[in-house]
Coordinates of N, CA and C and ligand atoms in Angstrom, one line a residue:
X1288 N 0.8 -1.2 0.0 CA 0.0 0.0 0.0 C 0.9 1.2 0.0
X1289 N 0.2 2.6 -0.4 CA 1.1 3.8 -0.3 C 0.7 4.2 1.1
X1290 N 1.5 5.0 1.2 CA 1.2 6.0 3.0 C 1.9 7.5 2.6
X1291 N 0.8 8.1 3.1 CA 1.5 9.5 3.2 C 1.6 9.9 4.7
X1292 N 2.0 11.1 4.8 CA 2.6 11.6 5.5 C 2.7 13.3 5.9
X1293 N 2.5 14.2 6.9 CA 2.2 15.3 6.9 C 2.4 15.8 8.5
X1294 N 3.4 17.0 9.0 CA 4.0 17.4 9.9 C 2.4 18.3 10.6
X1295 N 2.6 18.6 12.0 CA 1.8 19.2 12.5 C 1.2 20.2 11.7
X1296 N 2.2 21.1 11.0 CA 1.5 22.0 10.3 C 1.1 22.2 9.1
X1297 N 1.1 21.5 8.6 CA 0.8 20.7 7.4 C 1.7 21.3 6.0
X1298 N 3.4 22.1 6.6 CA 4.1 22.4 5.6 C 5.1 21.7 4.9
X1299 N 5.2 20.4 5.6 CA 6.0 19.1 4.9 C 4.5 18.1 4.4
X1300 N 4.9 17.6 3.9 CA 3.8 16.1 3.5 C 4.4 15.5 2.3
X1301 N 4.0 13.9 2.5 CA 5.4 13.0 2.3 C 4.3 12.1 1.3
X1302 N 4.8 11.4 0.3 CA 3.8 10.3 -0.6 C 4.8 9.1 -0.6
X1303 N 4.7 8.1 0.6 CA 5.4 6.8 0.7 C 4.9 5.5 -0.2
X1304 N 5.9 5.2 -1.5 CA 5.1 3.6 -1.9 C 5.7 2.3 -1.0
X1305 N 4.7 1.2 -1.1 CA 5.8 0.0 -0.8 C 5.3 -0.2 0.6
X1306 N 6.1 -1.3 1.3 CA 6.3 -1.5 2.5 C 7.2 -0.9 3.5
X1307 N 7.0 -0.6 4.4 CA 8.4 -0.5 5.1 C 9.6 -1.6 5.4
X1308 N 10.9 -2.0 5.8 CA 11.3 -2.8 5.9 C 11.6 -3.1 7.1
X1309 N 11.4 -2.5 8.1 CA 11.3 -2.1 9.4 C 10.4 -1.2 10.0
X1310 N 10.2 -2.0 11.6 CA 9.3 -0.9 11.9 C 10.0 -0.9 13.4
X1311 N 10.8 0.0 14.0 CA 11.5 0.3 15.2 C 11.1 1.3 15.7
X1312 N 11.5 0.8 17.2 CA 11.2 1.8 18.5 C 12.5 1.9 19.4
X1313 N 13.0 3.3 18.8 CA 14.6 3.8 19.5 C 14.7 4.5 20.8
X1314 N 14.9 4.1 21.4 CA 15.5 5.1 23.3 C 16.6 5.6 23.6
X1315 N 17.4 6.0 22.1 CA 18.8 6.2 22.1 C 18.4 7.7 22.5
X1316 N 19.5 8.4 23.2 CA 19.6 10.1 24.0 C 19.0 10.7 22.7
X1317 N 19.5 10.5 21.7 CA 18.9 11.5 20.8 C 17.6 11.5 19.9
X1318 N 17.6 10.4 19.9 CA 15.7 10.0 20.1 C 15.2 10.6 21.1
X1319 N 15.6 10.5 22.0 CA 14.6 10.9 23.7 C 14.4 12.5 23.5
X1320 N 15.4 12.9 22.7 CA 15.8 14.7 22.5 C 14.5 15.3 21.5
X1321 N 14.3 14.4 20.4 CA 13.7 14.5 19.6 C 11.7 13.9 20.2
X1322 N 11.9 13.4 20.5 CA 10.6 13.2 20.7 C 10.0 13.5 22.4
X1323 N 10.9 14.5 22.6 CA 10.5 15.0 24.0 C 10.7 14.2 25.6
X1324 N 11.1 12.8 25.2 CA 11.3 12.3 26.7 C 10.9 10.5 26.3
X1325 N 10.1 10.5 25.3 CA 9.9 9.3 25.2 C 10.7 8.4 24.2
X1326 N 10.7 7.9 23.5 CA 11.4 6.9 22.1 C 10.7 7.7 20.9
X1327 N 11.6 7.3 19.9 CA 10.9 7.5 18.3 C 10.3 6.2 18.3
X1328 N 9.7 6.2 17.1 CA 9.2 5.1 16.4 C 8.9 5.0 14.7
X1329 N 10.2 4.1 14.3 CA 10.2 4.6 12.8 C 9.9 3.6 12.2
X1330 N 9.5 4.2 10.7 CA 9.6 2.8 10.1 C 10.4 3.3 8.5
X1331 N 10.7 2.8 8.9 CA 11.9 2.2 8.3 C 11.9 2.1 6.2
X1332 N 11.7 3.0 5.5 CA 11.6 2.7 3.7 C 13.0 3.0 2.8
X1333 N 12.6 2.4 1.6 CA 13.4 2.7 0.9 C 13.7 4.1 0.2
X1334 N 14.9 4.7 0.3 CA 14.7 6.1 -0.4 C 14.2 6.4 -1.7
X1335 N 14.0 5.4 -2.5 CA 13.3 5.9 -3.8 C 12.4 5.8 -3.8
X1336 N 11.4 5.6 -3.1 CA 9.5 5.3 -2.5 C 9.6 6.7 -1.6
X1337 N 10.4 7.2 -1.2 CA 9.7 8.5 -0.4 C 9.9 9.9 -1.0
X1338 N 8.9 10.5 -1.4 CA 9.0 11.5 -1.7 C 8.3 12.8 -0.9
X1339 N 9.3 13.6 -0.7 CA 8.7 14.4 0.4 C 8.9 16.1 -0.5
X1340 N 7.4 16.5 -0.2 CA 7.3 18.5 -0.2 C 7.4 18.9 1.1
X1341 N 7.7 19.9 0.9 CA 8.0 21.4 2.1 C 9.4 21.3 1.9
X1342 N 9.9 22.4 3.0 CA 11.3 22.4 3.1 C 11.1 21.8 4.2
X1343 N 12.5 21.3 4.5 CA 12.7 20.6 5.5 C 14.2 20.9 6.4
X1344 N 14.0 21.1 7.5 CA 15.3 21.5 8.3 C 16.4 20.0 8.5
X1345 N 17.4 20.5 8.4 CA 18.0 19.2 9.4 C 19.1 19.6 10.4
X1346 N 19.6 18.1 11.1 CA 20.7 18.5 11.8 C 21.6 17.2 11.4
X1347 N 22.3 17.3 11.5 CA 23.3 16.4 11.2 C 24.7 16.2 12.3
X1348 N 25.0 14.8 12.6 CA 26.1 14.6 13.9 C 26.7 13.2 13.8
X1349 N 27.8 13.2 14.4 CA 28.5 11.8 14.1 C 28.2 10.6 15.3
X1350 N 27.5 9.7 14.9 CA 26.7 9.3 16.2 C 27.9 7.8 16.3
X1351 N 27.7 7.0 17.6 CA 29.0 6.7 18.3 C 29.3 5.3 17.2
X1352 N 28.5 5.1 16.4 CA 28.5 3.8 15.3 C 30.0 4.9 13.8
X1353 N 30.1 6.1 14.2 CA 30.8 6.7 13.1 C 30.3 7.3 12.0
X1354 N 29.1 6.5 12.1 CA 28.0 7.4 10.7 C 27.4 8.8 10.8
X1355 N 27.6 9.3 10.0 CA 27.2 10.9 10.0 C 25.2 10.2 10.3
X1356 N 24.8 11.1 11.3 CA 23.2 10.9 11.3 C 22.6 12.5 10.8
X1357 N 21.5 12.1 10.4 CA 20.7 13.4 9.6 C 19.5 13.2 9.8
X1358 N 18.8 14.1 10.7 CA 17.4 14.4 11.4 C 16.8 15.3 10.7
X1359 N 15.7 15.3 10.2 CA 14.7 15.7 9.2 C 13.9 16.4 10.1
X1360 N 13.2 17.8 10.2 CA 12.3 18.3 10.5 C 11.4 19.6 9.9
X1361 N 10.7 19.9 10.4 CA 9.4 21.2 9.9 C 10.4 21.8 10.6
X1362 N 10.6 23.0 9.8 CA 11.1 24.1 10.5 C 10.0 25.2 11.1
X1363 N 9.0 24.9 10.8 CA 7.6 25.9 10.8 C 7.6 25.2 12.6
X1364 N 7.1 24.2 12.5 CA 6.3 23.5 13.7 C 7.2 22.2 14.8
X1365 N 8.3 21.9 14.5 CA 9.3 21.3 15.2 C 8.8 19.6 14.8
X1366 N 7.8 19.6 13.9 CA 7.5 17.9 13.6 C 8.7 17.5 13.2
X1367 N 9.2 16.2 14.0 CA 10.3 15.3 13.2 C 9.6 14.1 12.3
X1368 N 10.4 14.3 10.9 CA 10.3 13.7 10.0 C 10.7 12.6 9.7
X1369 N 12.1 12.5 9.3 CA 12.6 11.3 9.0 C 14.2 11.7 9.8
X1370 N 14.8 10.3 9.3 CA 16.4 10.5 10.0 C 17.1 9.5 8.7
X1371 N 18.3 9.7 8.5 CA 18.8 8.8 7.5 C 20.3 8.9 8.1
X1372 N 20.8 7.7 8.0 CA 22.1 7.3 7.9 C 23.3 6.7 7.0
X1373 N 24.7 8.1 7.3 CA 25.1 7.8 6.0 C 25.9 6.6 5.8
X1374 N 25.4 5.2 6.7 CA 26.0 4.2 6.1 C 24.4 3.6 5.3
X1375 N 23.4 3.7 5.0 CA 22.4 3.3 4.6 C 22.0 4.5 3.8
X1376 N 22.4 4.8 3.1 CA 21.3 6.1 2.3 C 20.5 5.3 1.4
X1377 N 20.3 4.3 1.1 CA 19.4 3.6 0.8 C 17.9 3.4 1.2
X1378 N 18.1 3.9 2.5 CA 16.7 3.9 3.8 C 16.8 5.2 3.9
X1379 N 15.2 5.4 3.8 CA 15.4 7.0 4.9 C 14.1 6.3 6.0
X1380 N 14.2 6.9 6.9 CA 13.9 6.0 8.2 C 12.4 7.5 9.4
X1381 N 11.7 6.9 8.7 CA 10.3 8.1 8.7 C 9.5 7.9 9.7
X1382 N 9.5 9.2 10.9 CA 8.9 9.1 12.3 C 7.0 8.6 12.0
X1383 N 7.0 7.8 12.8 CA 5.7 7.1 12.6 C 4.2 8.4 12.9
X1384 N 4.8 9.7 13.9 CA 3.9 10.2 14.3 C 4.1 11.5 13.1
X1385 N 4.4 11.4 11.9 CA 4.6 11.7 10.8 C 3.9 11.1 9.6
X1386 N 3.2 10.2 10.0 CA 2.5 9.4 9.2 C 1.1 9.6 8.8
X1387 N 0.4 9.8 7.9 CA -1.0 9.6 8.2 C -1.6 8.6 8.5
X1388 N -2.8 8.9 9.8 CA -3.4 7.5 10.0 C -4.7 7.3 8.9
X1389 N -5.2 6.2 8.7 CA -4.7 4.8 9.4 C -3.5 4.6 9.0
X1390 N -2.7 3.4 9.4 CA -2.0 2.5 9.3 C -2.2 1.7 10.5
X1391 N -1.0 0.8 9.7 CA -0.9 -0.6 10.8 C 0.1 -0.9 10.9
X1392 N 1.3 0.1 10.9 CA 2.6 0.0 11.5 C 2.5 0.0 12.8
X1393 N 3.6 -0.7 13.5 CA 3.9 -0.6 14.8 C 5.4 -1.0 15.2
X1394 N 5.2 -1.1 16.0 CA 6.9 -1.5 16.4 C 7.3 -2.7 16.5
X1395 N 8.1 -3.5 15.8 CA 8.6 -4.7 15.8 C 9.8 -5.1 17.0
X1396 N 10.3 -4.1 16.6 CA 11.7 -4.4 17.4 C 12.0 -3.2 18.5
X1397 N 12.2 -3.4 19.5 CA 12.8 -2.3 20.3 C 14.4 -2.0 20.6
X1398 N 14.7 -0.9 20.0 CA 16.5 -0.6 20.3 C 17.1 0.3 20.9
X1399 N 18.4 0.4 21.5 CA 19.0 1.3 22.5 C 18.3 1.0 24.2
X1400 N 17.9 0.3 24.3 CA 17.1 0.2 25.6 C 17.7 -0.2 26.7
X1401 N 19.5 0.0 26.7 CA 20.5 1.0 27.4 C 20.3 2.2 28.5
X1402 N 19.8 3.1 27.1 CA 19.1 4.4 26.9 C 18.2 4.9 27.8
X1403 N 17.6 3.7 27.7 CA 15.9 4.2 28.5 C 16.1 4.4 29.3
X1404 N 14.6 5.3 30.0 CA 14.7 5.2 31.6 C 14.1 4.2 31.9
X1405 N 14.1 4.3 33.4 CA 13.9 2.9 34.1 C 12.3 2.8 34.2
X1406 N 11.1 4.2 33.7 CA 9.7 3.9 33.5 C 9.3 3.9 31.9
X1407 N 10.5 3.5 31.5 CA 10.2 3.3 29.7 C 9.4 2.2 29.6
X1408 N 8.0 2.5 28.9 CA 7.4 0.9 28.7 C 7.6 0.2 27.5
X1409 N 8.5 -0.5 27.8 CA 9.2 -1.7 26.8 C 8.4 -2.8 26.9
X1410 N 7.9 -3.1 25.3 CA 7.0 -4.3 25.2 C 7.5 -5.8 25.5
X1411 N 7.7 -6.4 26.1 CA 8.7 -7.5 26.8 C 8.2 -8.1 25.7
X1412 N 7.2 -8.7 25.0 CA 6.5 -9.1 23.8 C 7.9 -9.0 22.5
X1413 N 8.0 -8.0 22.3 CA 9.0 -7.3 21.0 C 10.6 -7.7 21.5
X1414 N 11.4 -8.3 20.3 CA 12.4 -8.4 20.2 C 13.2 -7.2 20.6
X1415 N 14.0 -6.9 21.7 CA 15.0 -6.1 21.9 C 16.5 -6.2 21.7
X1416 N 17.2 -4.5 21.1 CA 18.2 -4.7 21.6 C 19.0 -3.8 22.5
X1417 N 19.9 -3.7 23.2 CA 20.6 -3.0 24.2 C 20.9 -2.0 23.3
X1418 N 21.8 -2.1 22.2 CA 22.4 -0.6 21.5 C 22.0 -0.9 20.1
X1419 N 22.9 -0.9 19.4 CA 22.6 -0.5 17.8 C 22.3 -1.8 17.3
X1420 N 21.1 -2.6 16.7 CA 21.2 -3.9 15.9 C 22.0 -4.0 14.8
X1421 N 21.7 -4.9 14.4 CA 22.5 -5.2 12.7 C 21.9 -4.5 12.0
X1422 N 22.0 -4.1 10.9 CA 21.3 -3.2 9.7 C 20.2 -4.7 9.4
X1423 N 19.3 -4.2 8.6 CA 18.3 -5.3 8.5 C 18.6 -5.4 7.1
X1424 N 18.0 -6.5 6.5 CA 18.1 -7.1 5.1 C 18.4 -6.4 4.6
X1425 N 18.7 -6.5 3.2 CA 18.6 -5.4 2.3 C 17.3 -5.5 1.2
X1426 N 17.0 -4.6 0.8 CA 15.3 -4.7 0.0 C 15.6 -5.2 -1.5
X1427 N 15.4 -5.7 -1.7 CA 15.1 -6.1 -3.5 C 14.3 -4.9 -4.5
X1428 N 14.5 -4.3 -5.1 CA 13.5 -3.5 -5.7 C 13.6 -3.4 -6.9
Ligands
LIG1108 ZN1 5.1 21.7 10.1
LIG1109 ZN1 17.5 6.7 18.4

């Protein structure tokens, strides 16, 4: 199915094809930064299925794996968008509360949970990892 996608103020909005190839829930410090205290929750596509309008802010930093990271947001309204890493520019990796509903994404996997606090509610259900997982498959397209 397609999914779109559109920031609080409706100056970014995004036209996703395909599936995601992941669908993650991060507790890493700069997730927590970005989403105010709690986890992101991304899911995870390929960059030539996402096409995004508006302008878009970013930030960019060298996170402790060595990869330059790059944080996507509304500059109008502080919605976080996507994040992409430059060992994967292949994926760009799109905040779920960025999504239009419906969907029926959710979180598969939980990661950095290091990170968390100690009243993080981690789905003991969902596969976790402590810090950074493996990169996941690679997509066929
Ligand atoms: Zn906005
Ligand atoms: Zn994170």
């Amino acid at each position: 199915m397609a999914y779109t996608g559109s920031c609080a103020c409706g100056a970014v909005t995004a036209t996703i094809a395909g599936e995601p190839i992941a669908v993650r829930q991060c507790w890493c410090r700069q997730c927590q930064h970005i989403a105010a205290g709690s986890a992101t929750t991304n899911a995870m596509f390929a960059t030539d299925n996402v096409e995004i309008s508006g302008t878009l802010n970013t930030r960019s930093y060298v996170a402790e794996s060595g990869n330059t990271l790059t944080q996507s947001f509304c500059g109008l309204c502080g919605t976080a968008v996507m994040g992409q890493s430059s060992a994967r520019p292949q994926f760009r990796t799109l905040r779920l509360g960025f999504l239009d509903p419906p969907h029926n994404l959710a979180p598969e996997v939980v990661i950095w949970t290091d990170d968390a606090p100690a009243w993080a509610p981690i789905d003991p259900a969902l596969e976790s990892f402590p810090r950074q997982p493996p990169a996941p498959a690679p997509v066929e397209s």
